[in-house]
Amino acid sequence: MNDNSITARYLANRAPVSAHLSEDQLSIVVNTAQIPLDSDAVVNQSWAINIATGHESAAPEVDPDIKKYAPNDEPVVVSPNKKFLLIAKGRGSTVDVNQPYRWTRSIRNFDAIGAIDNPPQLQVVDLTTGDSRWITDDGWRWSSARWSPNNDLVFACRSLDPLEQDGYQYANVITLDGTVRHLAIPGGRSIVGTWLADGRLAVLIASPQGDPPGSQARLYIIDGDDSHIIDVPN
């Protein structure tokens, strides 16, 4: 922008585009975009914010493989053995740089008319061969993917019922051939899952389905086909 209008000054500020936890889990990496006052080009940068101290520094360069297979800043998770990428993105959707309010994210994309992109699905890329395949292919929106320690399973949430009759998130485990197992635990308004070192799965459910709004969260430990609840202190 070569002027000093309110819009130009607004666009010159750093705008957060996406964020993720660093590999060492010590920092939050935030990707930002801005248009400097003396330029018409968008400047994309990454910043690492230390969780303990709040100190901000420039983040390391994005992995070239991630840039190659997720050029539009789609959420990417690298497998523990560094051989696979797991990407959440709309099938065939791209960013229209002439309409910056349109983008692809692992949350619902909409304008005043309705959904803009296809709902994000999960794609696995084999970095050894460059081959890719979809492991989900439906009308749900998939997000919050996590690799298992053995690189053979993926935890992921599905949300926003394509029939628009269900507003909950649900926990799932997916094999690399695309077999989806819906975990036999309640849905929730928000779900976070993580794999434990021994291969079990911990799933935290906020405002569980069937409980009154604002009810206490539940923490489930999933071991194969079995699950049990861990009490979460108030």
Short mmCIF file of C-alpha atoms in Angstrom, two decimals, residues 168-169 185-191 204-220 229:
data_model
loop_
_atom_site.label_atom_id
_atom_site.label_comp_id
_atom_site.label_asym_id
_atom_site.label_seq_id
_atom_site.Cartn_x
_atom_site.Cartn_y
_atom_site.Cartn_z
CA TYR A 168 -20.69 -31.83 18.43
CA GLN A 169 -17.14 -32.99 17.77
CA ILE A 185 -17.04 -42.28 23.92
CA PRO A 186 -19.33 -39.24 23.95
CA GLY A 187 -18.94 -36.34 21.59
CA GLY A 188 -18.27 -32.89 22.99
CA ARG A 189 -18.28 -29.19 22.21
CA SER A 190 -14.49 -29.41 22.08
CA ILE A 191 -12.21 -32.46 22.03
CA LEU A 204 -10.29 -34.79 26.90
CA ILE A 205 -13.93 -33.91 26.19
CA ALA A 206 -15.27 -30.47 27.12
CA SER A 207 -19.03 -30.18 27.67
CA PRO A 208 -19.71 -33.86 26.90
CA GLN A 209 -22.69 -34.79 24.78
CA GLY A 210 -25.73 -35.60 26.89
CA ASP A 211 -24.60 -33.52 29.89
CA PRO A 212 -26.02 -30.07 30.73
CA PRO A 213 -24.13 -27.12 29.21
CA GLY A 214 -21.06 -26.21 31.24
CA SER A 215 -20.74 -29.67 32.78
CA GLN A 216 -17.40 -30.94 34.01
CA ALA A 217 -15.02 -32.17 31.32
CA ARG A 218 -14.23 -35.87 31.03
CA LEU A 219 -10.84 -37.46 30.39
CA TYR A 220 -10.90 -40.88 28.73
CA ILE A 229 -12.76 -42.32 32.62
#
